[in-house]
Short mmCIF file of C-alpha atoms and ligand atoms in Angstrom, two decimals:
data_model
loop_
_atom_site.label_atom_id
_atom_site.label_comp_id
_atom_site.label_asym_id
_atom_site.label_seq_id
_atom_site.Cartn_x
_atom_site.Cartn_y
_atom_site.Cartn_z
CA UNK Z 1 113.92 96.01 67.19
CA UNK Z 2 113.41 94.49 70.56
CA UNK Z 3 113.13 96.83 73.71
CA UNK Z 4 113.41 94.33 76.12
CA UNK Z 5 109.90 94.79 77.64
CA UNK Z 6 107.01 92.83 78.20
CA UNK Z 7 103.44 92.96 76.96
CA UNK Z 8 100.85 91.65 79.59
CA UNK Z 9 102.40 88.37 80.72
CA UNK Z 10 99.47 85.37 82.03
CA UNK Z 11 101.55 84.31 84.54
CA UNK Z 12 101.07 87.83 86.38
CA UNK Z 13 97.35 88.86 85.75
CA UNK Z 14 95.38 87.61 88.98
CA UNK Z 15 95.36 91.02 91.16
CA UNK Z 16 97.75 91.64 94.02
CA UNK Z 17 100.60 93.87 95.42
CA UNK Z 18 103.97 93.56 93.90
CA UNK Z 19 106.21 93.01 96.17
CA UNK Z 20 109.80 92.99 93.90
CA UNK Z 21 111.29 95.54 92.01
CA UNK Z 22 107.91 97.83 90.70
CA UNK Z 23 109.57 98.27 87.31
CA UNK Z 24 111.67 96.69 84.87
CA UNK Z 25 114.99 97.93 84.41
CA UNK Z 26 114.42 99.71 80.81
CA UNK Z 27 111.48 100.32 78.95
CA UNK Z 28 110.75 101.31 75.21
CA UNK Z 29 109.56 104.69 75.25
CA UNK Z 30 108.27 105.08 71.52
CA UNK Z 31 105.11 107.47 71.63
CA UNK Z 32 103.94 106.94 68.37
CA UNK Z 33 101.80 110.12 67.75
CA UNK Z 34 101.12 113.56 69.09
CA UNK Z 35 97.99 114.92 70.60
CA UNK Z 36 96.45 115.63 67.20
CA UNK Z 37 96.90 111.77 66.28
CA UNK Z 38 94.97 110.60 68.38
CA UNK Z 39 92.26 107.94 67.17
CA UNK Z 40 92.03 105.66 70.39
CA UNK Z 41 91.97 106.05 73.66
CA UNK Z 42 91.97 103.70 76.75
CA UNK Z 43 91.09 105.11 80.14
CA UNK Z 44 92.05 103.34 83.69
CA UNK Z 45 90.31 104.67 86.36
CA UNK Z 46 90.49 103.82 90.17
CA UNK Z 47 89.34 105.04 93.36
CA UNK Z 48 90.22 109.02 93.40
CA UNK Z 49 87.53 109.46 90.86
CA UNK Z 50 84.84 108.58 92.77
CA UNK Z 51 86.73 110.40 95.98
CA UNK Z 52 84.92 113.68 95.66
CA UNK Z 53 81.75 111.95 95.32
CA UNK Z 54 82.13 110.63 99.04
CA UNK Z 55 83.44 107.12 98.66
CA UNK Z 56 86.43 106.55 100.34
CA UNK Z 57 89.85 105.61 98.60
CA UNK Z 58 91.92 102.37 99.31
CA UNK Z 59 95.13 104.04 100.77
CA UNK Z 60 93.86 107.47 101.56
CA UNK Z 61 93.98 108.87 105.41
CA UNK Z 62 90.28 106.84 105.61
CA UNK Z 63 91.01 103.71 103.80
CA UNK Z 64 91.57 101.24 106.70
CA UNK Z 65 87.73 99.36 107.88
CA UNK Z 66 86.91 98.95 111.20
CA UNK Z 67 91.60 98.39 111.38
CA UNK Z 68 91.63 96.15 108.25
CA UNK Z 69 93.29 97.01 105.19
CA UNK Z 70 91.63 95.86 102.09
CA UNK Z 71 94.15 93.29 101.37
CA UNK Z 72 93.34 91.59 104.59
CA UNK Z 73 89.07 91.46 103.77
CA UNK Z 74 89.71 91.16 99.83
CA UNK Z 75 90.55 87.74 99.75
CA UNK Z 76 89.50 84.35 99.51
CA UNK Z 77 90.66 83.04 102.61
CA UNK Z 78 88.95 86.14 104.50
CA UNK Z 79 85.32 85.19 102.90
CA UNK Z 80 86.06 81.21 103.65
CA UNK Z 81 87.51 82.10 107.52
CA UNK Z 82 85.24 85.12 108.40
CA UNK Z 83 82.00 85.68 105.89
CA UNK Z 84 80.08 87.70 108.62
CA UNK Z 85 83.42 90.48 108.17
CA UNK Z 86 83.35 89.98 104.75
CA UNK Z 87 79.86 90.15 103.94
CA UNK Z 88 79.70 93.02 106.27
CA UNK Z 89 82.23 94.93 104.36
CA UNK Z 90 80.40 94.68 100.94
CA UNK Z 91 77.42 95.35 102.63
CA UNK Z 92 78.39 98.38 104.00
CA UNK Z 93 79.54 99.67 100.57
CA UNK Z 94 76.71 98.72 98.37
CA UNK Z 95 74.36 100.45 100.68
CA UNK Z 96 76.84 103.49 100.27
CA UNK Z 97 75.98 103.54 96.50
CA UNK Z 98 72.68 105.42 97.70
CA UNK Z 99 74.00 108.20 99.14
CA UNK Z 100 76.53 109.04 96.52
CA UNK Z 101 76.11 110.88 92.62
CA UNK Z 102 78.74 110.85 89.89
CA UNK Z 103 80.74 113.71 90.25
CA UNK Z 104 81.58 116.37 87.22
CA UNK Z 105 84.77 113.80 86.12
CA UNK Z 106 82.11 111.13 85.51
CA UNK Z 107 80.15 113.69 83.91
CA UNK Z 108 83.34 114.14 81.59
CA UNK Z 109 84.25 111.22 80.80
CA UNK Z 110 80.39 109.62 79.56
CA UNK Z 111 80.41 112.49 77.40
CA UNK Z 112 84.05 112.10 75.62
CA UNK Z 113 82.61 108.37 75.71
CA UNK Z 114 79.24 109.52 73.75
CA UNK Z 115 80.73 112.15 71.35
CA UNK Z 116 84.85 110.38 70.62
CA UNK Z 117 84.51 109.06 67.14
CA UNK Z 118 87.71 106.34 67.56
CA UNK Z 119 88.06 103.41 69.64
CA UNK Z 120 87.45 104.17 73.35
CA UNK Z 121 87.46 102.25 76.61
CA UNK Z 122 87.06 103.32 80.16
CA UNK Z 123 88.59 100.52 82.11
CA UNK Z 124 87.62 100.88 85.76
CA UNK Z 125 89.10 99.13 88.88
CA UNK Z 126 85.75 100.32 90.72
CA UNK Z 127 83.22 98.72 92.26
CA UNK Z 128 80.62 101.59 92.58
CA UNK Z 129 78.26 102.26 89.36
CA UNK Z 130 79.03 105.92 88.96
CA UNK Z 131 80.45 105.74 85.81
CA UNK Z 132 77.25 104.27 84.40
CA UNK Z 133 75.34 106.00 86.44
CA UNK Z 134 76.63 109.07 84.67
CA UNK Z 135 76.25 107.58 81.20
CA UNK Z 136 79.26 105.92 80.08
CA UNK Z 137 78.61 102.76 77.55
CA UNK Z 138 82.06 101.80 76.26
CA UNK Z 139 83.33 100.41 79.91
CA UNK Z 140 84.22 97.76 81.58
CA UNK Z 141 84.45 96.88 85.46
CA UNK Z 142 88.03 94.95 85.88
CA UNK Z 143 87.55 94.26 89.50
CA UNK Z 144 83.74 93.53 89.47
CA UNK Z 145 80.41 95.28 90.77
CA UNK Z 146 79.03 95.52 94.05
CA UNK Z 147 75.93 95.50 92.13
CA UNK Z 148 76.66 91.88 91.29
CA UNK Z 149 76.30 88.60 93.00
CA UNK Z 150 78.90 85.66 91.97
CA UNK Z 151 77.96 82.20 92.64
CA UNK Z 152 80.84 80.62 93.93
CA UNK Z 153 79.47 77.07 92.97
CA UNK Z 154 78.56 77.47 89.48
CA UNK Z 155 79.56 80.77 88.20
CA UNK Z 156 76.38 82.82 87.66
CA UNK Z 157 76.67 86.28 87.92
CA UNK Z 158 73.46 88.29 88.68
CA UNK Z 159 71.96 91.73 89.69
CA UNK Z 160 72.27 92.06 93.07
CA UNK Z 161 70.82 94.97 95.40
CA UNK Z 162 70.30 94.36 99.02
CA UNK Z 163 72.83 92.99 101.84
CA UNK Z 164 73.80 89.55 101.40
CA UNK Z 165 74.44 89.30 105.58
CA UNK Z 166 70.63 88.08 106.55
CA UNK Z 167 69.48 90.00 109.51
CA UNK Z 168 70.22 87.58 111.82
CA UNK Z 169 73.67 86.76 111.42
CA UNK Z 170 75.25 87.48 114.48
CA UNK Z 171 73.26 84.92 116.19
CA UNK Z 172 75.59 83.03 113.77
CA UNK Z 173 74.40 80.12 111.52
CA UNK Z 174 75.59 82.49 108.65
CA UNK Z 175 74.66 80.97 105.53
CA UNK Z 176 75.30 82.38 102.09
CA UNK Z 177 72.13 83.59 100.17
CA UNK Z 178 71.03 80.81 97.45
CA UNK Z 179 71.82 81.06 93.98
CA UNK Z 180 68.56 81.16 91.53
CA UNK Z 181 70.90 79.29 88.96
CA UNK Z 182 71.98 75.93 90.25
CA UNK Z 183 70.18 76.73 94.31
CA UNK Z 184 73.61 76.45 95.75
CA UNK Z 185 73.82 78.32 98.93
CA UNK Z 186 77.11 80.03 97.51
CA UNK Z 187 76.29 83.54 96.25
CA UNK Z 188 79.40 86.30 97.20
CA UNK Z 189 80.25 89.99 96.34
CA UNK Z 190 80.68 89.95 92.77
CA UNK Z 191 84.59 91.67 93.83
CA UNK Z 192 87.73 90.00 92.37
CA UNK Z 193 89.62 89.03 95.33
CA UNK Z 194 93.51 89.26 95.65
CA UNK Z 195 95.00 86.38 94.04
CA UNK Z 196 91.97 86.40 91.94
CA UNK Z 197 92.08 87.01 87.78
CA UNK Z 198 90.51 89.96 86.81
CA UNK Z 199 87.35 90.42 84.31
CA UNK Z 200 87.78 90.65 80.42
CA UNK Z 201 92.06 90.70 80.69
CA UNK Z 202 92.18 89.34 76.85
CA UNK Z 203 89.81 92.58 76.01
CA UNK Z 204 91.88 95.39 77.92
CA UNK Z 205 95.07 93.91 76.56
CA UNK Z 206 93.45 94.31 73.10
CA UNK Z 207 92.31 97.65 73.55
CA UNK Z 208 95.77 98.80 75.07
CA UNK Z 209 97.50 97.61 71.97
CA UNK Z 210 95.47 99.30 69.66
CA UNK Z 211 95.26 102.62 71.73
CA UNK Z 212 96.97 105.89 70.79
CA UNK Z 213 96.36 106.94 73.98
CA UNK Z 214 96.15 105.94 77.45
CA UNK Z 215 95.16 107.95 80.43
CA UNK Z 216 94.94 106.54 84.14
CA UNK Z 217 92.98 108.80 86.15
CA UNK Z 218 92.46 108.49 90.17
CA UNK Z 219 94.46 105.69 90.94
CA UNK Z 220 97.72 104.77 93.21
CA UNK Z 221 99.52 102.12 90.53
CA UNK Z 222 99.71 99.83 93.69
CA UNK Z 223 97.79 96.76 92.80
CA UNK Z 224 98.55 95.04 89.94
CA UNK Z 225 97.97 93.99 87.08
CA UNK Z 226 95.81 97.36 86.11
CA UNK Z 227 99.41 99.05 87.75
CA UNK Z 228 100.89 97.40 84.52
CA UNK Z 229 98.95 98.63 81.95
CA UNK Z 230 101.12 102.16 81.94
CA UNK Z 231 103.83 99.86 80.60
CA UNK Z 232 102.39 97.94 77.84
CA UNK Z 233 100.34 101.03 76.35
CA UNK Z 234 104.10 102.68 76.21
CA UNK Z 235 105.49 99.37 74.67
CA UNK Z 236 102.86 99.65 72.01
CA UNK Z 237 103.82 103.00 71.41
CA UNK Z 238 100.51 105.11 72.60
CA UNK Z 239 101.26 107.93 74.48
CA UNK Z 240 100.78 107.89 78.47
CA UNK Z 241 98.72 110.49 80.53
CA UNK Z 242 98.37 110.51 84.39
CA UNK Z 243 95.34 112.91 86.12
CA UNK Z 244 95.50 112.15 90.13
CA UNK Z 245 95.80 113.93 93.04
CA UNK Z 246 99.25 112.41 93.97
CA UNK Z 247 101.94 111.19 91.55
CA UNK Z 248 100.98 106.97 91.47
CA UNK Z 249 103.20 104.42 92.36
CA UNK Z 250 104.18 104.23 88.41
CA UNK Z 251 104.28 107.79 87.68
CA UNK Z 252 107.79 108.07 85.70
CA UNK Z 253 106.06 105.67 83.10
CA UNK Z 254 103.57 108.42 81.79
CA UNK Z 255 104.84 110.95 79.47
CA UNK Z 256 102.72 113.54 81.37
CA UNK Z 257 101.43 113.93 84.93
CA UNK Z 258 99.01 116.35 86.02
CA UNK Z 259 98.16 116.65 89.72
CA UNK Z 260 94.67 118.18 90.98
CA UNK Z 261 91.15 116.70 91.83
CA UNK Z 262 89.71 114.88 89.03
CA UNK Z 263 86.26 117.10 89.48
CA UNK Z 264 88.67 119.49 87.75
CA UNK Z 265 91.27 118.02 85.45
CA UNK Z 266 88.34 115.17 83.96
CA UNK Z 267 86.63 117.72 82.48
CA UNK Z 268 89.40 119.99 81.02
CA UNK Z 269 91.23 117.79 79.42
CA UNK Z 270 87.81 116.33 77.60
CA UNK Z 271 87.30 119.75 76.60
CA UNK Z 272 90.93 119.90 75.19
CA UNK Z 273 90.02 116.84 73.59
CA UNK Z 274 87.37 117.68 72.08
CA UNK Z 275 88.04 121.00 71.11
P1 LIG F 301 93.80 103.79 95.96
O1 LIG F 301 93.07 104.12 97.21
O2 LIG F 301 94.95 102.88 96.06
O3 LIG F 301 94.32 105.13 95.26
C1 LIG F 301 93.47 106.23 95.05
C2 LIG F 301 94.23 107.27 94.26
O4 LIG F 301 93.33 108.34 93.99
C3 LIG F 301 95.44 107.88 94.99
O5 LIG F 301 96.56 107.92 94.10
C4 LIG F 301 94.98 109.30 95.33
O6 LIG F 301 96.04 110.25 95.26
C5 LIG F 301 93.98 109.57 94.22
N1 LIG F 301 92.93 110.53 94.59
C6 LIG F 301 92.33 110.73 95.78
N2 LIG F 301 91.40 111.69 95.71
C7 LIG F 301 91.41 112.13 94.43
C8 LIG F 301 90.69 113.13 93.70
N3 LIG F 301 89.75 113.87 94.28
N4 LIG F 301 90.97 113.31 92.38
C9 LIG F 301 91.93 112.55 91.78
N5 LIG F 301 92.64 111.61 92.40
C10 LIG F 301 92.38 111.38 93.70
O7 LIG F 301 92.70 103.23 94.95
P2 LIG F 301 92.91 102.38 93.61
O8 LIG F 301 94.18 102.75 92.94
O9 LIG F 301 91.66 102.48 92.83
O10 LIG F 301 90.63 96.47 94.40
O11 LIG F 301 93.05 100.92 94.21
C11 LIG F 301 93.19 99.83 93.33
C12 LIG F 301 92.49 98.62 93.87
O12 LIG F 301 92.93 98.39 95.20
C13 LIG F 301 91.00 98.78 94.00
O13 LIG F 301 90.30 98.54 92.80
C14 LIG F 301 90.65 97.76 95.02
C15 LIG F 301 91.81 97.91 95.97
O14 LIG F 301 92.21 96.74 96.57
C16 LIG F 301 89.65 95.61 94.76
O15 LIG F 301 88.86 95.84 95.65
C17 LIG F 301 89.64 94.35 94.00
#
């Protein structure tokens, strides 16, 4: 029997902002198993999980930069009209990655990670390495690393540690640092930019349709197409689970919601979980 809904369409995967209706007008809400059925689980995770370790959300009270939103330095056009800002931005939040730990939901979720017997994948739209940092294995970064370097010329993707602004940029005669791969002098953040296609779509969609369970933890459901994922998991009948601060943008998808910092609800409903 049809629903009428949509699993994750192509046309709609590079990231962005949607702008039209947020949600279809019906949706099949099959939940194909209870708590105790549970065999795999897919995890989305965005900024409010890495909130109480002192890196600042998108859309919180301290998420504008120096006046610009992130849409306005996360693009393409931004790096090609004004690298120095963009460079400067990155910068600013790799050296960050210093001053901060993983934080007790981390903590949680590398151990469910180490110790689930099923299928699991921590999908995160984060940029920071405190997921890893904590111990999680079975994850993937959607919207890249700020650990990473991207050659814009050839494609090479490589550990990357210090500023990418040389010293001496604003003297200007800003030149991007040189990639060790084809010598192009075209290395960027490793970030996918709005209007950009996120990494490893054709894996997350997999995982999603095979999950039992789907839990999005710290994030508003404003940028899509990780906002979307809510919906397919429901359409292929796993059950939905939201842990954020705030209801998100997509909250009446989930089948439950439960509001609190993630230092506290990560690791209780692991422990539930694993009980
Ligand atoms: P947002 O800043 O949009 O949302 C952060 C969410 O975390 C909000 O819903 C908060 O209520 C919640 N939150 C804040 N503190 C929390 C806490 N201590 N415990 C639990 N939840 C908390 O961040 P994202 O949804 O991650 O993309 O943003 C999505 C994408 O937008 C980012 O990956 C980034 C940005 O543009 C790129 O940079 C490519």
């Amino acid at each position: 029997m049809s629903c009428g809904c949509a699993p994750l369409n192509r046309a709609t995967l590079s990231i962005g902002i949607c702008d039209g209706p947020l949600f279809p007008s019906h949706f099949c809400s099959a939940i194909r198993h209870g708590v105790s059925g549970i065999g795999n689980i897919v995890i989305l995770t965005g900024a409010g999980i890495s909130a109480e370790s002192g890196l600042a959300t998108f859309r919180g009270p301290d998420g504008l930069w120096e006046g610009h939103r992130v849409e306005d330095v996360c693009t393409p056009e931004a790096l090609a009209s004004d690298p120095v800002m963009v460079h400067r931005f990155y910068d600013a939040r790799r050296a960050a990655l210093a001053d901060v730990e993983p934080n007790a939901a981390h903590a949680a979720l590398a151990q469910l990670d180490a110790q689930w017997p099923g299928e699991l994948l921590i999908v995160t739209q984060n940029v920071d390495d405190l997921h890893e940092r904590a111990g999680a294995k079975r994850l993937l970064h959607m919207h890249g690393e700020l650990r990473s370097a991207l050659c814009a010329a050839c494609g090479a993707r490589r550990p990357w540690e210090t500023p990418m602004l040389p010293a001496n940029s604003a003297q200007g005669g800003f030149a991007a640092p040189q990639c060790s791969a084809c010598d192009a002098h075209a290395l960027r953040p490793d970030i996918v930019f709005f209007g950009e296609m996120p990494y490893q779509m054709e894996r997350i969609e997999q995982a999603i349709s095979r999950a039992d369970l789907f839990v999005s933890i710290g994030t508003s459901g404003a940028v899509y197409p990780a906002a979307g994922f809510v919906r397919t998991a429901r359409y292929r009948g796993a059950r939905t689970l939201e842990l954020n601060l705030d209801p998100s943008e997509g909250s009446i998808f989930f089948d439950e919601t439960r509001l609190g910092p993630a230092s506290e609800l990560v690791p209780s409903w692991v422990e539930e979980l694993l009980a």
